[in-house]
XYZ file of C-alpha atoms in Angstrom:
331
model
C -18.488 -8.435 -11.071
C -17.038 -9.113 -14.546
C -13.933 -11.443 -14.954
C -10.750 -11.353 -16.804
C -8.383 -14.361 -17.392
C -5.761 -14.054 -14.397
C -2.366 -14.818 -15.440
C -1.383 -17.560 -12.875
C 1.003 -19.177 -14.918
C 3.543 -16.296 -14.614
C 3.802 -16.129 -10.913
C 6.028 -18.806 -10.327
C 8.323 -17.771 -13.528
C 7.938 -13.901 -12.308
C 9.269 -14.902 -8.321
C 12.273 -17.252 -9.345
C 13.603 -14.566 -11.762
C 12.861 -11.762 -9.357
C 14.403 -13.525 -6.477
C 18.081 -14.559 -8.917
C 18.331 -10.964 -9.678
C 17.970 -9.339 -6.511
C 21.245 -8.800 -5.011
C 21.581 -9.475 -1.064
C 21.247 -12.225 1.086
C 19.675 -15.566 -0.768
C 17.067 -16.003 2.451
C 13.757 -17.235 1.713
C 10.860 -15.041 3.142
C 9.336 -16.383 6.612
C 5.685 -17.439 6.178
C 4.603 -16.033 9.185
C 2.171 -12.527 8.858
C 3.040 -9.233 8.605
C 3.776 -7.950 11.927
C 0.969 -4.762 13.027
C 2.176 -1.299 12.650
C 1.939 -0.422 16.017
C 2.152 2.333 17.611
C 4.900 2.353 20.611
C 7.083 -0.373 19.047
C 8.841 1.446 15.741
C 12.032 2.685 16.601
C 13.316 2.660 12.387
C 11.884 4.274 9.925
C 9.241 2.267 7.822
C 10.457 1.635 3.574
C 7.721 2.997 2.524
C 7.467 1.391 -1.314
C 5.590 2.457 -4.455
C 4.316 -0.204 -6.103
C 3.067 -0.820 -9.860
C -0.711 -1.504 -10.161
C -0.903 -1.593 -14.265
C -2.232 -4.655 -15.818
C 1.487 -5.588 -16.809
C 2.551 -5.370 -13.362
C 0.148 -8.332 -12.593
C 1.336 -10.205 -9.872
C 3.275 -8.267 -7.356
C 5.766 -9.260 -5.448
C 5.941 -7.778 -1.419
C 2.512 -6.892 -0.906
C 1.567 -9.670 1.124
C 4.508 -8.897 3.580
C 3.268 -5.091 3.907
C 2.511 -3.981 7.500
C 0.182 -1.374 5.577
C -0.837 -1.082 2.096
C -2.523 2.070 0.241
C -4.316 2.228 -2.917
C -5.147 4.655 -4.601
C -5.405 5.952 -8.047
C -2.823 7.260 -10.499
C -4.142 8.126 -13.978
C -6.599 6.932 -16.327
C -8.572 5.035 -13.659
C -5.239 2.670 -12.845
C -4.659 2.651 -9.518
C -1.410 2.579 -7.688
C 0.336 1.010 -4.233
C 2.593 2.365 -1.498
C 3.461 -0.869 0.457
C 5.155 -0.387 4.240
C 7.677 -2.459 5.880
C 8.939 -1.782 9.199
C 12.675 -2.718 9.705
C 13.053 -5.692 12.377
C 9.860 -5.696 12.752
C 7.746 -7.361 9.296
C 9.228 -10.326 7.808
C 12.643 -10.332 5.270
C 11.402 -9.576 1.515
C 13.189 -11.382 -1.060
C 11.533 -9.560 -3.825
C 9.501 -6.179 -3.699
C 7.872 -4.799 -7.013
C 7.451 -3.761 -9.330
C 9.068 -0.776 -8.413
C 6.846 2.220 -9.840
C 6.883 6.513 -9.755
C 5.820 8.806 -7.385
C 2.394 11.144 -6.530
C 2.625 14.391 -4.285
C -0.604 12.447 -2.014
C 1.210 9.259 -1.507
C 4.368 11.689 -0.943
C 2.343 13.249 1.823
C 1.013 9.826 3.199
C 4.364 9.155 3.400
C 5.576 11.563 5.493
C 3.158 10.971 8.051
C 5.044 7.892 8.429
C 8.404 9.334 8.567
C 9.233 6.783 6.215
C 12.459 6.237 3.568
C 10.305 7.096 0.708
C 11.228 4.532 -2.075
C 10.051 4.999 -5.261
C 11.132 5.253 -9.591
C 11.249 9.001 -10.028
C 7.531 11.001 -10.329
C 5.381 13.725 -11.002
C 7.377 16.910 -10.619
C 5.943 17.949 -7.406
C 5.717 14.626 -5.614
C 9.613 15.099 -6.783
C 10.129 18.222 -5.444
C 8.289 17.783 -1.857
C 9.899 13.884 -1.613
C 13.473 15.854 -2.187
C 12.640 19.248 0.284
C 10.369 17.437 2.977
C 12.390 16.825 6.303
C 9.857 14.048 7.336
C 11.355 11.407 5.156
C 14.270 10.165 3.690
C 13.988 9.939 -0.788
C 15.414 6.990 -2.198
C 15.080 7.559 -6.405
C 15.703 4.506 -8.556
C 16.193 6.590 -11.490
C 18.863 8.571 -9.888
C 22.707 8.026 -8.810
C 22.536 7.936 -5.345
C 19.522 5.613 -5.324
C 19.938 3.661 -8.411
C 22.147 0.458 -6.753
C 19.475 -0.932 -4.375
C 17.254 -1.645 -7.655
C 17.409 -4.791 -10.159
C 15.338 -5.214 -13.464
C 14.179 -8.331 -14.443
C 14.373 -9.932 -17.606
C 10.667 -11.065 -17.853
C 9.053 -8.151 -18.167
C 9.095 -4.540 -20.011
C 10.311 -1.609 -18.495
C 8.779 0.362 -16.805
C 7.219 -2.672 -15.031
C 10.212 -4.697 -14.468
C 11.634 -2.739 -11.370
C 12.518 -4.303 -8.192
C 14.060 -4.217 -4.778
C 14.455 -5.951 -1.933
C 14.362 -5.087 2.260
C 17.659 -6.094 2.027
C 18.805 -3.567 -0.740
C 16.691 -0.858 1.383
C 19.198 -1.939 4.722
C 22.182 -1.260 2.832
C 20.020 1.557 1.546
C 18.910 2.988 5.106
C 23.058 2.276 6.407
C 23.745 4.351 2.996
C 21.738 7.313 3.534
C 21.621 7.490 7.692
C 19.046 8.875 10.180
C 17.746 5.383 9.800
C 16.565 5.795 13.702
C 13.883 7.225 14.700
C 12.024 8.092 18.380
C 8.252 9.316 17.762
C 6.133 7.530 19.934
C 2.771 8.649 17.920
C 3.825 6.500 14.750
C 1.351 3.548 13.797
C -2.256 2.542 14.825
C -3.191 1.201 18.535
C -3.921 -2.709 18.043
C -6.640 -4.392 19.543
C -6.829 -8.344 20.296
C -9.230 -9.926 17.759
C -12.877 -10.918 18.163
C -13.005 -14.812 19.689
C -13.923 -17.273 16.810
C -17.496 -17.439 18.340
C -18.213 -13.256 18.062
C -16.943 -13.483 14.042
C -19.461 -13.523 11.721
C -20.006 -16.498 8.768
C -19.444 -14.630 6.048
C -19.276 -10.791 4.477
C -18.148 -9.613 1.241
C -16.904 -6.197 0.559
C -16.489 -4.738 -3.082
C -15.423 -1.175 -4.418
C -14.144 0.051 -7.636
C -11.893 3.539 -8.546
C -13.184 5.077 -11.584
C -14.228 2.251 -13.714
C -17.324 -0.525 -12.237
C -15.677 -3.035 -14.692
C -11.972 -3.032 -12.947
C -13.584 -4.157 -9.738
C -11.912 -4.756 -6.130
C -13.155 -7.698 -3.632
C -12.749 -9.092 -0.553
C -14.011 -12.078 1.246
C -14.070 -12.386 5.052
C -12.484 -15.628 5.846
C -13.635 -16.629 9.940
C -11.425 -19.319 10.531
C -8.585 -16.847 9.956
C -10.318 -13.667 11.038
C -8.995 -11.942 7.678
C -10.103 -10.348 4.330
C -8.980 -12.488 0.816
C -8.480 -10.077 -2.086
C -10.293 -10.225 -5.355
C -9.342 -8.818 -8.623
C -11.911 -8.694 -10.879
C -13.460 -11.561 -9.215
C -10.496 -13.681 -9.301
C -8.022 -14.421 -6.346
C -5.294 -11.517 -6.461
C -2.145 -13.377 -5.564
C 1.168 -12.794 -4.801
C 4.181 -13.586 -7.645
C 6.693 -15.391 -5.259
C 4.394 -17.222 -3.189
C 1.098 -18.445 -5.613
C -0.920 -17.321 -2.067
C -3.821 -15.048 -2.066
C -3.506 -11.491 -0.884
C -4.921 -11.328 2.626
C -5.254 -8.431 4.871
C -6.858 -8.160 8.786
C -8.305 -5.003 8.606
C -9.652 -3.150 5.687
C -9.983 0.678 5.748
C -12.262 2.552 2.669
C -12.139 6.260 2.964
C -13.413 9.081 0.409
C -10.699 11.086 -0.549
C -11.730 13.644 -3.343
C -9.349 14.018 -6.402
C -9.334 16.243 -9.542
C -7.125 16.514 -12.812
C -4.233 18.707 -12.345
C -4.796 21.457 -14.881
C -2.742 21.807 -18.096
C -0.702 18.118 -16.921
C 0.509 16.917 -19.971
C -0.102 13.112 -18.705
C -3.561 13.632 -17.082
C -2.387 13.302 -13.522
C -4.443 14.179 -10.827
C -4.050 15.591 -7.216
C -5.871 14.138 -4.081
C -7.009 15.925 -0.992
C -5.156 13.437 1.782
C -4.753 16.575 3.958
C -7.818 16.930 6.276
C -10.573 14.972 6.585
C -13.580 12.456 5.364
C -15.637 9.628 5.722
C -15.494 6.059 5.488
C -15.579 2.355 6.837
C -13.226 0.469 8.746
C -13.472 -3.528 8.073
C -12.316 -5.840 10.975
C -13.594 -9.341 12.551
C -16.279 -9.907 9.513
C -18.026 -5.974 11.003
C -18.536 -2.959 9.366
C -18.053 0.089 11.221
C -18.330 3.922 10.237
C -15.342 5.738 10.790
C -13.700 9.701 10.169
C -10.438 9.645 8.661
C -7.711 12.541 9.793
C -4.734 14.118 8.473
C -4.421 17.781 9.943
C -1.087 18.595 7.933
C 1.373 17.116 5.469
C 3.300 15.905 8.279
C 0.764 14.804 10.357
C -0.135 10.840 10.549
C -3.135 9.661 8.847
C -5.354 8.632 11.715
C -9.305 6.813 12.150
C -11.904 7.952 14.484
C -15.037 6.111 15.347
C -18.468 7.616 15.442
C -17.833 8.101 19.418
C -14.698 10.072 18.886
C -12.296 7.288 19.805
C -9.373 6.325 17.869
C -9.822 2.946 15.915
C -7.810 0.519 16.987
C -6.897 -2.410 14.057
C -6.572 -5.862 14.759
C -3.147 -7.231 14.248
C -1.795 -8.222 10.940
C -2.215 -5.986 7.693
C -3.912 -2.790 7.475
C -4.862 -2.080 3.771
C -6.362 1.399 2.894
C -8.253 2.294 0.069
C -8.525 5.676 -0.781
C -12.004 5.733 -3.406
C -13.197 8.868 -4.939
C -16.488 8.320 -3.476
C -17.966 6.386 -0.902
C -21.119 4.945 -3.473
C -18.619 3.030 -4.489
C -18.602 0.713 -2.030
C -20.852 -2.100 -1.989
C -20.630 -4.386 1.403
C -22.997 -7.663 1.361
């Protein structure tokens, strides 16, 4: 993989000014995990967070507190983040950001969720479904009734400078309502993890979107029984903490996308609604799975080759959503 110089030296300027501007309680972030999005134990609907994924967004802030993380891509071979927290359930973010727009496939992802779909305005029709769909609840930065749980920070250029906070999206969730919810089919079934002796010493996993030169990496760590992200073969760390990105279960599926015709800012559509291929990452294994998603509103769901549901280990779940599955190299 080919390197770029990382910019390290901004992540502890980035979190302190982040942190000052957020309005809301002054409470430091626990340390612990993220807490497993499992199924049987969300009663609240999920914040459900776009994130910024262009070079000047470099570090985020949030993603390591994520219960689940997608990525996919946006335009021009950048790719972009929809980070979920589940109310008393993951740990207190200080800082979440940046802030960035909205797709109609990450709208859809969404509302398999039934999530409080945060987010800095969008693509027309992710604006339009986000607005109409019953599954969620919209929360739009860039308009009046969302605007107030947002801060911009000084050290960066708009539109990369956006931020919130989970407790901006409480007073948020207390603003809007319908903040309960009862479906007993949201999240993944968890599994315990493989003992330290059934974990393998080492595997590396490495895809890329569009372009082989803005890479993706992860290293299976055994003592810890979890994934460390690499970007562009350097450590991808978070802004407020200096700590590597780390996830327990890593998901790659195929997903085909296509430019939206006449778009006057190249954006593309993805087909998130039905099904594909692709690998589920756990305990240092690989395993082939089947992703499903029968409707808009259904949840996104993983099937092993014996028809089973997969169950994820607790602790992160980050999907990847790649245009093709020869882009995945695992070693």
């Amino acid at each position: 993989m080919r390197t770029v110089p990382f910019l390290r030296a901004a992540a502890v300027l980035i979190a302190l000014t982040v942190i000052a501007s957020l309005a809301g309680p002054a409470v430091a972030a626990p340390s612990r995990a993220p807490a497993a999005f499992e199924r049987g134990t969300i009663t609240r609907r999920p914040y459900v967070v776009m994130i910024d994924n262009h070079p000047n967004a470099y570090p985020q802030t949030g993603l390591d507190k994520a219960a689940v993380v997608f990525e996919a891509l946006a335009e021009a071979g950048i790719t972009r983040f929809m980070a979920v927290y589940v109310p008393g359930v993951s740990p207190d973010v200080p800082a979440i950001g940046p802030v960035r727009s909205a797709r109609l496939y990450f709208v859809r992802w969404a509302m398999g969720m039934r999530g409080m779909y945060i987010h800095a305005g969008g693509a027309p029709d992710a604006l339009r479904r986000a607005r109409e769909a019953q599954e969620i609840i919209d929360v739009d930065a860039l308009m009046r009734s969302g605007g107030a749980y947002f801060s911009r920070v000084r050290t960066r250029k708009a539109p990369h400078n956006l931020y919130t906070s989970t407790a901006r999206l409480e007073q948020a969730a207390v603003r809007f309502g319908n903040a309960e919810i009862n479906d007993p089919d949201l999240g993944f079934p968890i599994k315990a993890e493989a003992p330290p002796e059934q974990r393998p010493a080492a595997q590396e996993i490495g895809y890329y979107f569009i372009y082989r030169q803005d890479s993706v990496g992860w290293t299976y760590d055994p003592a810890g029984n979890a994934y460390l992200r690499l970007r562009r073969g350097k450590p991808a760390v978070d802004a407020a903490t200096g700590q590597q990105l780390r996830a327990s279960n890593i998901v790659v599926i195929e997903v085909q996308e296509r430019p939206i015709p006449g778009d006057p800012k190249g954006r593309i559509q993805q087909d998130v609604v039905g099904s594909g291929p692709g690998f589920l990452f756990q305990d240092g294994l690989a395993r082939e799975i089947t992703w499903r998603k029968e409707s808009e509103a259904a949840p996104l769901r993983f099937y092993l080759a014996d028809g089973s549901e997969a169950a994820m280990n607790p602790g992160q779940v980050w999907i990847a959503a790649v245009p093709k599955l020869s882009n995945l190299t695992v070693k």
